Amino acid sequence: MTTEALIEQATIDWLTDLGYQHIKGPDLPENANAVILKGPLLSFIQKQYPHLPEEIQHLAVADFCNNLGADIDYRNRSFHLKLTKGLDYEYKDVQGNEKAVHLYPIDFQNPENNTFWVVNQFSIVGKNKRRPDIIIYINGIPLVLFELKNWFDENTTIDEAFNQIQHYRKDIPLLFEYNALTIVSDGNEAQHGMFNASAEWYAAWKSMDGTTIIEDDFQMHTLIQGLFPKDRLLNYIKNFVFFEDHNGTLIKKGAKYHQYFGVNFAVEAAKKAIKPLGDGRIGVIWHTQGSGKSISMAIYAGILRSLPELKNPTIVVQVDRSDLDFQLYENFVLAKDLVGDVQHADSTDDLRRLLSTGSGGVIFTTIEKFRLKMGNDAQLGETEHPILSERENIIVMADEAHRTQYGLLDGFASNLRKALPNASFIGFTGTPVDSKDADTQEVFGETIHIYDIKQAVDDKATVPIYYEPRLAKLHLWNENLDAEVDAITADVEDDSSLKWAAIEDAAGSAERVAKVAEDIMKHFKNRTETLPGKAMVVCMSRRNSVKMYDALKAIEGCPEIAVVMTGNISSDPIEWNEHLRTQDATEALKKRFRNPKDPLQIVIVRDMWLTGFDAPCVHTMYVDKIMKGHNLMQAITRTNRVFKDKPSGVIVDYIGIGDQLKTATNKYTGGGGQGKPTIDMEQALNMFFNQVEVCQSLLPEGIEYHNWKGLRDGDKVLLVRKALNSIIKNDEESNLFMLEEKKLTGLLSIVKSQPQIQEYSVDVLFAQHLSKAIRNAKSVKSSRGNQKDQIKELISRSIESEDIVDVFAMAGLERADISILNEEFLLGAKEEKDSIDIKIALMRSILLDEVKLRLHKNIRKYTSLKEELEKVIERYHLNAIDSYTTIAELIERAKQLQDEDHRIKELGLSDEELAFYDILASKKEIINESGPIQDIVHGVVKAVKSNLQIDWMNKEDAKAAIRLAVKKELRGKVSINELNGILQEIMEQAEGQFSEWRA
């Protein structure tokens, strides 16, 4: 019977492949008698420090074996600091001279100087006797623990391995005084974490080299190959594990794989870029919000400070806003085990003082503190920033500072470089560097490492975010809105702010705010019934935030809520006073909101707390503010922090940010996150391949075209004709084939540059030839009116085949909750993975073709419809409405066209006669003839058509003949005074409708 012994042996084998020595626990003399192996530790110290007196060597062993602390967490920290920072000893040499040594139990610089043992089935006696599966000893110190479960037992999970660790903590606590890393595995999954962390903080190691993500390998194999090479493991233990002290509660943290590789890549980049060796541009690290960017920055700072070649560098951590400054500063202070003491520049003078000193360290500042000093009565102001330090070992770490780093010719960024002319720069960001941001490379250099939001969700470093559109549409579809605003602002050079105010007023109308508030409260109560947590409401303005607060407070059962906003007591209404707070009061409110047990449940914000603010218990955000790009993504990721059993964050949209969210999310996930095309190319290729299969499935049986390129032209014609003869017999099948070929050709335009499509070229060519043949056959067999029926069929299939229930059903989105990383959301896909963008483009093309065909038949009506249709599409591209609303409006336009067909039948007219009917019906009051107008229309159209001739538009006598015939038909039915006016409209319609007449 297979047991976990199989996984255990595989783990041992992979470790021995890396140079570890396998030793069986029962073979060690310390088995069941000790945890730390003092003999190997003493041997290492004697070998590493042979000049030390023997008593100092033994004393060092004793010091490393005995740790101070009230509980296991504190004793583990005590040992970890001794392990990674070493101990100092003073002694006298044989000549009696005073000496000092700094001693480490591990040689971190030279891995081969250490002994790496992989020990299995080593018994430890504590409260109970336990035998962990595998322990890795380095120089006799038990630093890594593996607990494994049987891969082939369907009832065994990784949770059981984790649970067993918790029992070990109770039964053999001495083992965990020395533990640096814990591994749990059920064979299928393998995760690493800290021994005192809860299960949600354990994670897989998904890369062996830091650039390639491995999803389908055996997880234990990837973990060992990626983390356990000797130099990597030592680097991890020394630089990537630390403790945070939260008011006496210790939290031990260890880096995830993206942090480990990203930071190490950045360290190597710094060694190459720092002046005078390089140009000072280290690069950019993009790790998405919520994935531990602050920890990565702290680890990076700690490693740079320890590099001997940098000679005690100064690390300047620069942010662009005070709220981000304090948030990050607090994180660095918590990580002082890594970075040491951190100094905060409280003013421009304070910053200049700190930077002018020659010592190293970490200095926090906002960019605006690099300001020029103003003059006074006694002296002039500064015209140029003074040089504060010309040292080359100053590294500026910019956090989320794309915007503030680009003013290199003038402004704060320019001042920073003048103050520190030889500094080097690295950017850390949670938002992608846009392809348009060429300045980013000019300032920081190339992107060093990317960890995007999709990978973070896949790795469970963040929770997924779901999107619920509950569109409370703004009533902005007044066609004259812009004209009316322009009239009001005729004397204002830039009226954009006034137009924004108009949008704000519409969003903040009392009726609308009340409805949205009621919906928010209902939604929040339903959500928190099963999942305790907190929420943020994002409003368009401070005024709307106060309105929302008042509306929510008016609802019975409203929990404690607060508005968080800046204020100006000299201009703000007195009614806002309760919402205006000092900085200390705001910080106190922030701590309350972060506390999951505090009764403050909802905060209403405009801009504050949407960046640089972590409250893991927040699981819902209600958005009533138009946002886009990185501002939107920074906002919604307030909900993506891992917290206990929180499964996801939810974004509830009341204002229509769907398209902006889709576009921003694609940018955060597609093309390595580097701002590649909105439709991810890999997904577009999959859509293309799928569409090829759709077209193949519609071909008649027995059609073999794969040697198409080798056929003679005559044989190609015969093959297409054979397929045509079969498919043309059924209108529904032939029309469907043309529609699907149109989709295929549309996708081809997107993926045509991709080499993978070459093997499908014959499939596309044959589908296109057959589709053209079908189209031509139908054109030959039928009149232009039947062409209208073909396009109408395409419209019907594009729209009605979706089983329309509502806008979402049309868009192929069948669930209420849509993950913003779900392919259906990113591409608006149905089962066939059609992109919403592609779908809209196809619908637009089909509808415009229909309008184009009908245009000549009813100049008056369809010119208006064409313009209206173009406005809808234009608004879509300008993000004035989202994709789903666009589809709804396109459906409405299509229904208008279908209504025209019903009207034709009801009136008993042909489609050719309808436009002439509209002309005469609009003049009903001046028509003297009794009976239905249709009778007059029949006669008018007959008079026009009976006088048509080839190229009649260019023959005045032909036009005259038509005018005369129509006059005769209308004489006596229309007064002489009105006849010429009607005749002119009829001739305009005739010229548009029958301009291409052929006998």
CSV table of N, CA and C in Angstrom, one decimal, residues 522-619:
chain,number,residue,atom,x,y,z
A,522,LYS,N,-29.3,47.4,1.6
A,522,LYS,CA,-29.9,46.1,1.4
A,522,LYS,C,-28.8,45.1,1.0
A,523,HIS,N,-28.0,45.5,0.1
A,523,HIS,CA,-26.9,44.6,-0.4
A,523,HIS,C,-25.9,44.3,0.8
A,524,PHE,N,-25.5,45.3,1.5
A,524,PHE,CA,-24.5,45.1,2.6
A,524,PHE,C,-25.1,44.2,3.7
A,525,LYS,N,-26.3,44.4,4.0
A,525,LYS,CA,-26.9,43.5,5.1
A,525,LYS,C,-26.9,42.1,4.6
A,526,ASN,N,-27.3,41.9,3.4
A,526,ASN,CA,-27.4,40.5,2.8
A,526,ASN,C,-26.0,39.9,2.8
A,527,ARG,N,-25.0,40.7,2.4
A,527,ARG,CA,-23.6,40.2,2.3
A,527,ARG,C,-23.1,39.8,3.7
A,528,THR,N,-23.3,40.7,4.7
A,528,THR,CA,-22.7,40.4,6.0
A,528,THR,C,-23.5,39.4,6.8
A,529,GLU,N,-24.6,39.0,6.4
A,529,GLU,CA,-25.3,37.9,7.1
A,529,GLU,C,-24.5,36.6,7.1
A,530,THR,N,-23.8,36.4,5.9
A,530,THR,CA,-23.0,35.1,5.8
A,530,THR,C,-21.5,35.4,5.9
A,531,LEU,N,-21.1,36.6,5.7
A,531,LEU,CA,-19.7,36.9,5.7
A,531,LEU,C,-19.4,38.2,6.4
A,532,PRO,N,-19.1,38.2,7.7
A,532,PRO,CA,-18.8,39.4,8.4
A,532,PRO,C,-17.7,40.2,7.7
A,533,GLY,N,-17.8,41.5,7.7
A,533,GLY,CA,-16.7,42.3,7.0
A,533,GLY,C,-17.2,43.7,6.9
A,534,LYS,N,-16.4,44.6,6.3
A,534,LYS,CA,-16.7,46.0,6.2
A,534,LYS,C,-16.7,46.4,4.7
A,535,ALA,N,-17.2,47.7,4.5
A,535,ALA,CA,-17.4,48.2,3.2
A,535,ALA,C,-16.9,49.6,3.0
A,536,MET,N,-16.6,50.0,1.8
A,536,MET,CA,-16.3,51.3,1.4
A,536,MET,C,-17.3,51.8,0.3
A,537,VAL,N,-17.7,53.0,0.4
A,537,VAL,CA,-18.6,53.6,-0.6
A,537,VAL,C,-17.7,54.8,-1.2
A,538,VAL,N,-17.6,54.7,-2.5
A,538,VAL,CA,-16.8,55.7,-3.2
A,538,VAL,C,-17.7,56.7,-4.0
A,539,CYS,N,-17.7,58.0,-3.7
A,539,CYS,CA,-18.6,58.9,-4.3
A,539,CYS,C,-17.8,59.9,-5.2
A,540,MET,N,-18.5,60.6,-6.0
A,540,MET,CA,-17.9,61.5,-7.0
A,540,MET,C,-17.3,62.7,-6.4
A,541,SER,N,-17.9,63.2,-5.3
A,541,SER,CA,-17.4,64.5,-4.7
A,541,SER,C,-17.6,64.4,-3.2
A,542,ARG,N,-17.0,65.4,-2.6
A,542,ARG,CA,-17.2,65.5,-1.1
A,542,ARG,C,-18.7,65.8,-0.8
A,543,ARG,N,-19.3,66.7,-1.7
A,543,ARG,CA,-20.7,67.0,-1.5
A,543,ARG,C,-21.6,65.7,-1.6
A,544,ASN,N,-21.3,64.9,-2.6
A,544,ASN,CA,-22.1,63.7,-2.8
A,544,ASN,C,-21.8,62.7,-1.6
A,545,SER,N,-20.6,62.7,-1.1
A,545,SER,CA,-20.3,61.8,0.0
A,545,SER,C,-21.1,62.2,1.2
A,546,VAL,N,-21.3,63.5,1.5
A,546,VAL,CA,-22.1,63.9,2.6
A,546,VAL,C,-23.6,63.5,2.4
A,547,LYS,N,-24.0,63.7,1.1
A,547,LYS,CA,-25.4,63.3,0.8
A,547,LYS,C,-25.6,61.8,1.0
A,548,MET,N,-24.6,61.0,0.6
A,548,MET,CA,-24.8,59.6,0.8
A,548,MET,C,-24.8,59.2,2.3
A,549,TYR,N,-24.0,59.9,3.0
A,549,TYR,CA,-24.0,59.7,4.5
A,549,TYR,C,-25.4,59.9,5.1
A,550,ASP,N,-25.9,61.1,4.7
A,550,ASP,CA,-27.3,61.5,5.2
A,550,ASP,C,-28.3,60.5,4.8
A,551,ALA,N,-28.2,60.0,3.5
A,551,ALA,CA,-29.2,59.1,3.0
A,551,ALA,C,-29.1,57.7,3.7
A,552,LEU,N,-27.9,57.3,4.0
A,552,LEU,CA,-27.7,56.0,4.6
A,552,LEU,C,-28.1,56.1,6.1
A,553,LYS,N,-27.8,57.2,6.8
A,553,LYS,CA,-28.2,57.3,8.2
A,553,LYS,C,-29.7,57.3,8.4
A,554,ALA,N,-30.4,57.8,7.3
A,554,ALA,CA,-31.9,57.9,7.4
A,554,ALA,C,-32.5,56.5,7.3
A,555,ILE,N,-31.8,55.5,7.0
A,555,ILE,CA,-32.4,54.1,6.8
A,555,ILE,C,-32.3,53.4,8.1
A,556,GLU,N,-33.4,52.8,8.5
A,556,GLU,CA,-33.5,52.1,9.8
A,556,GLU,C,-32.5,51.0,9.8
A,557,GLY,N,-31.8,50.8,10.9
A,557,GLY,CA,-30.9,49.7,11.1
A,557,GLY,C,-29.5,50.0,10.5
A,558,CYS,N,-29.3,51.2,10.1
A,558,CYS,CA,-27.9,51.6,9.5
A,558,CYS,C,-26.9,51.4,10.6
A,559,PRO,N,-25.8,50.6,10.2
A,559,PRO,CA,-24.7,50.5,11.2
A,559,PRO,C,-23.9,51.8,11.3
A,560,GLU,N,-22.9,51.8,12.1
A,560,GLU,CA,-22.0,53.0,12.3
A,560,GLU,C,-21.3,53.2,11.0
A,561,ILE,N,-21.4,54.4,10.5
A,561,ILE,CA,-20.7,54.8,9.2
A,561,ILE,C,-19.9,56.1,9.4
A,562,ALA,N,-19.0,56.4,8.5
A,562,ALA,CA,-18.3,57.7,8.6
A,562,ALA,C,-17.9,58.1,7.2
A,563,VAL,N,-17.8,59.5,7.1
A,563,VAL,CA,-17.3,60.1,5.9
A,563,VAL,C,-15.8,60.4,6.1
A,564,VAL,N,-14.9,60.0,5.2
A,564,VAL,CA,-13.5,60.3,5.3
A,564,VAL,C,-13.1,61.3,4.1
A,565,MET,N,-12.9,62.5,4.5
A,565,MET,CA,-12.5,63.5,3.4
A,565,MET,C,-11.7,64.6,4.0
A,566,THR,N,-11.1,65.3,3.1
A,566,THR,CA,-10.3,66.5,3.5
A,566,THR,C,-11.4,67.6,3.7
A,567,GLY,N,-10.9,68.7,4.3
A,567,GLY,CA,-11.9,69.8,4.6
A,567,GLY,C,-11.2,71.2,4.6
A,568,ASN,N,-12.0,72.2,4.4
A,568,ASN,CA,-11.5,73.6,4.5
A,568,ASN,C,-12.6,74.4,5.3
A,569,ILE,N,-12.3,74.6,6.6
A,569,ILE,CA,-13.3,75.2,7.4
A,569,ILE,C,-13.6,76.6,7.1
A,570,SER,N,-12.8,77.3,6.2
A,570,SER,CA,-13.1,78.6,5.8
A,570,SER,C,-14.1,78.7,4.7
A,571,SER,N,-14.3,77.5,4.0
A,571,SER,CA,-15.3,77.6,2.8
A,571,SER,C,-16.3,76.5,2.9
A,572,ASP,N,-16.1,75.4,3.6
A,572,ASP,CA,-17.0,74.3,3.7
A,572,ASP,C,-18.3,74.7,4.5
A,573,PRO,N,-19.4,74.1,4.1
A,573,PRO,CA,-20.7,74.4,4.8
A,573,PRO,C,-20.5,73.9,6.3
A,574,ILE,N,-21.2,74.6,7.2
A,574,ILE,CA,-21.1,74.3,8.6
A,574,ILE,C,-21.6,72.9,8.8
A,575,GLU,N,-22.6,72.4,7.9
A,575,GLU,CA,-23.2,71.1,8.1
A,575,GLU,C,-22.1,70.0,7.9
A,576,TRP,N,-21.0,70.3,7.3
A,576,TRP,CA,-20.0,69.3,7.1
A,576,TRP,C,-19.1,69.1,8.3
A,577,ASN,N,-19.2,69.9,9.3
A,577,ASN,CA,-18.2,70.0,10.3
A,577,ASN,C,-18.0,68.6,11.0
A,578,GLU,N,-19.0,67.8,11.2
A,578,GLU,CA,-18.8,66.6,11.8
A,578,GLU,C,-18.0,65.6,11.1
A,579,HIS,N,-17.8,65.9,9.8
A,579,HIS,CA,-17.0,65.0,8.9
A,579,HIS,C,-15.5,65.5,8.7
A,580,LEU,N,-15.2,66.6,9.3
A,580,LEU,CA,-13.9,67.2,9.2
A,580,LEU,C,-13.0,66.8,10.4
A,581,ARG,N,-11.9,66.2,10.2
A,581,ARG,CA,-11.1,65.7,11.3
A,581,ARG,C,-9.6,66.2,11.2
A,582,THR,N,-9.0,66.2,12.3
A,582,THR,CA,-7.5,66.4,12.4
A,582,THR,C,-6.9,65.2,11.9
A,583,GLN,N,-5.6,65.3,11.6
A,583,GLN,CA,-4.8,64.1,11.1
A,583,GLN,C,-4.8,63.0,12.1
A,584,ASP,N,-4.7,63.4,13.4
A,584,ASP,CA,-4.7,62.4,14.5
A,584,ASP,C,-6.0,61.7,14.6
A,585,ALA,N,-7.1,62.5,14.4
A,585,ALA,CA,-8.4,61.9,14.5
A,585,ALA,C,-8.7,60.9,13.3
A,586,THR,N,-8.2,61.3,12.1
A,586,THR,CA,-8.3,60.5,11.0
A,586,THR,C,-7.5,59.2,11.1
A,587,GLU,N,-6.3,59.3,11.7
A,587,GLU,CA,-5.5,58.0,12.0
A,587,GLU,C,-6.2,57.1,13.0
A,588,ALA,N,-6.9,57.7,14.0
A,588,ALA,CA,-7.6,56.9,14.9
A,588,ALA,C,-8.8,56.2,14.3
A,589,LEU,N,-9.5,56.9,13.4
A,589,LEU,CA,-10.6,56.3,12.6
A,589,LEU,C,-10.1,55.2,11.7
A,590,LYS,N,-8.9,55.4,11.2
A,590,LYS,CA,-8.4,54.4,10.3
A,590,LYS,C,-8.1,53.1,11.1
A,591,LYS,N,-7.6,53.2,12.3
A,591,LYS,CA,-7.3,52.1,13.1
A,591,LYS,C,-8.6,51.4,13.5
A,592,ARG,N,-9.6,52.2,13.8
A,592,ARG,CA,-10.9,51.6,14.1
A,592,ARG,C,-11.5,50.8,12.9
A,593,PHE,N,-11.4,51.3,11.7
A,593,PHE,CA,-12.0,50.7,10.6
A,593,PHE,C,-11.2,49.4,10.2
A,594,ARG,N,-9.9,49.4,10.5
A,594,ARG,CA,-9.1,48.2,10.2
A,594,ARG,C,-9.4,47.1,11.2
A,595,ASN,N,-9.9,47.4,12.3
A,595,ASN,CA,-10.2,46.4,13.4
A,595,ASN,C,-11.5,45.7,13.0
A,596,PRO,N,-11.5,44.4,12.7
A,596,PRO,CA,-12.7,43.7,12.3
A,596,PRO,C,-13.8,43.7,13.4
A,597,LYS,N,-13.4,43.9,14.7
A,597,LYS,CA,-14.3,43.8,15.8
A,597,LYS,C,-14.9,45.2,16.1
A,598,ASP,N,-14.4,46.2,15.5
A,598,ASP,CA,-14.9,47.6,15.8
A,598,ASP,C,-16.2,47.8,15.1
A,599,PRO,N,-17.2,48.4,15.7
A,599,PRO,CA,-18.5,48.6,15.1
A,599,PRO,C,-18.6,49.5,13.9
A,600,LEU,N,-17.5,50.3,13.6
A,600,LEU,CA,-17.5,51.1,12.4
A,600,LEU,C,-17.5,50.2,11.2
A,601,GLN,N,-18.6,50.1,10.5
A,601,GLN,CA,-18.8,49.1,9.4
A,601,GLN,C,-18.5,49.7,8.0
A,602,ILE,N,-18.9,50.9,7.8
A,602,ILE,CA,-18.8,51.5,6.4
A,602,ILE,C,-18.2,52.9,6.4
A,603,VAL,N,-17.3,53.1,5.5
A,603,VAL,CA,-16.8,54.5,5.3
A,603,VAL,C,-17.1,54.9,3.9
A,604,ILE,N,-17.3,56.2,3.8
A,604,ILE,CA,-17.7,56.9,2.5
A,604,ILE,C,-16.5,57.8,2.2
A,605,VAL,N,-16.0,57.6,1.0
A,605,VAL,CA,-14.8,58.3,0.6
A,605,VAL,C,-14.9,58.9,-0.8
A,606,ARG,N,-14.1,59.9,-1.1
A,606,ARG,CA,-14.0,60.3,-2.5
A,606,ARG,C,-12.6,59.9,-3.0
A,607,ASP,N,-11.5,60.3,-2.4
A,607,ASP,CA,-10.2,60.0,-2.8
A,607,ASP,C,-9.4,59.3,-1.7
A,608,MET,N,-9.6,59.8,-0.5
A,608,MET,CA,-8.8,59.3,0.6
A,608,MET,C,-9.0,57.8,0.8
A,609,TRP,N,-8.0,57.1,1.2
A,609,TRP,CA,-8.0,55.7,1.6
A,609,TRP,C,-8.2,54.8,0.3
A,610,LEU,N,-8.1,55.4,-0.9
A,610,LEU,CA,-8.2,54.5,-2.1
A,610,LEU,C,-6.9,54.0,-2.5
A,611,THR,N,-5.8,54.6,-2.0
A,611,THR,CA,-4.5,54.1,-2.3
A,611,THR,C,-3.7,54.0,-1.0
A,612,GLY,N,-2.8,53.1,-0.9
A,612,GLY,CA,-1.9,53.0,0.2
A,612,GLY,C,-2.6,52.7,1.5
A,613,PHE,N,-3.8,52.1,1.5
A,613,PHE,CA,-4.6,51.8,2.7
A,613,PHE,C,-4.9,50.3,2.7
A,614,ASP,N,-4.6,49.6,3.7
A,614,ASP,CA,-4.9,48.2,3.9
A,614,ASP,C,-5.8,48.0,5.0
A,615,ALA,N,-7.0,47.5,4.8
A,615,ALA,CA,-7.9,47.0,5.8
A,615,ALA,C,-8.4,45.6,5.3
A,616,PRO,N,-7.7,44.6,5.6
A,616,PRO,CA,-8.1,43.3,5.1
A,616,PRO,C,-9.5,42.8,5.3
A,617,CYS,N,-10.2,43.4,6.3
A,617,CYS,CA,-11.6,42.9,6.6
A,617,CYS,C,-12.6,43.6,5.6
A,618,VAL,N,-12.1,44.5,4.8
A,618,VAL,CA,-13.0,45.1,3.8
A,618,VAL,C,-13.3,44.1,2.7
A,619,HIS,N,-14.5,43.8,2.5
A,619,HIS,CA,-14.8,42.8,1.4
A,619,HIS,C,-15.7,43.4,0.3
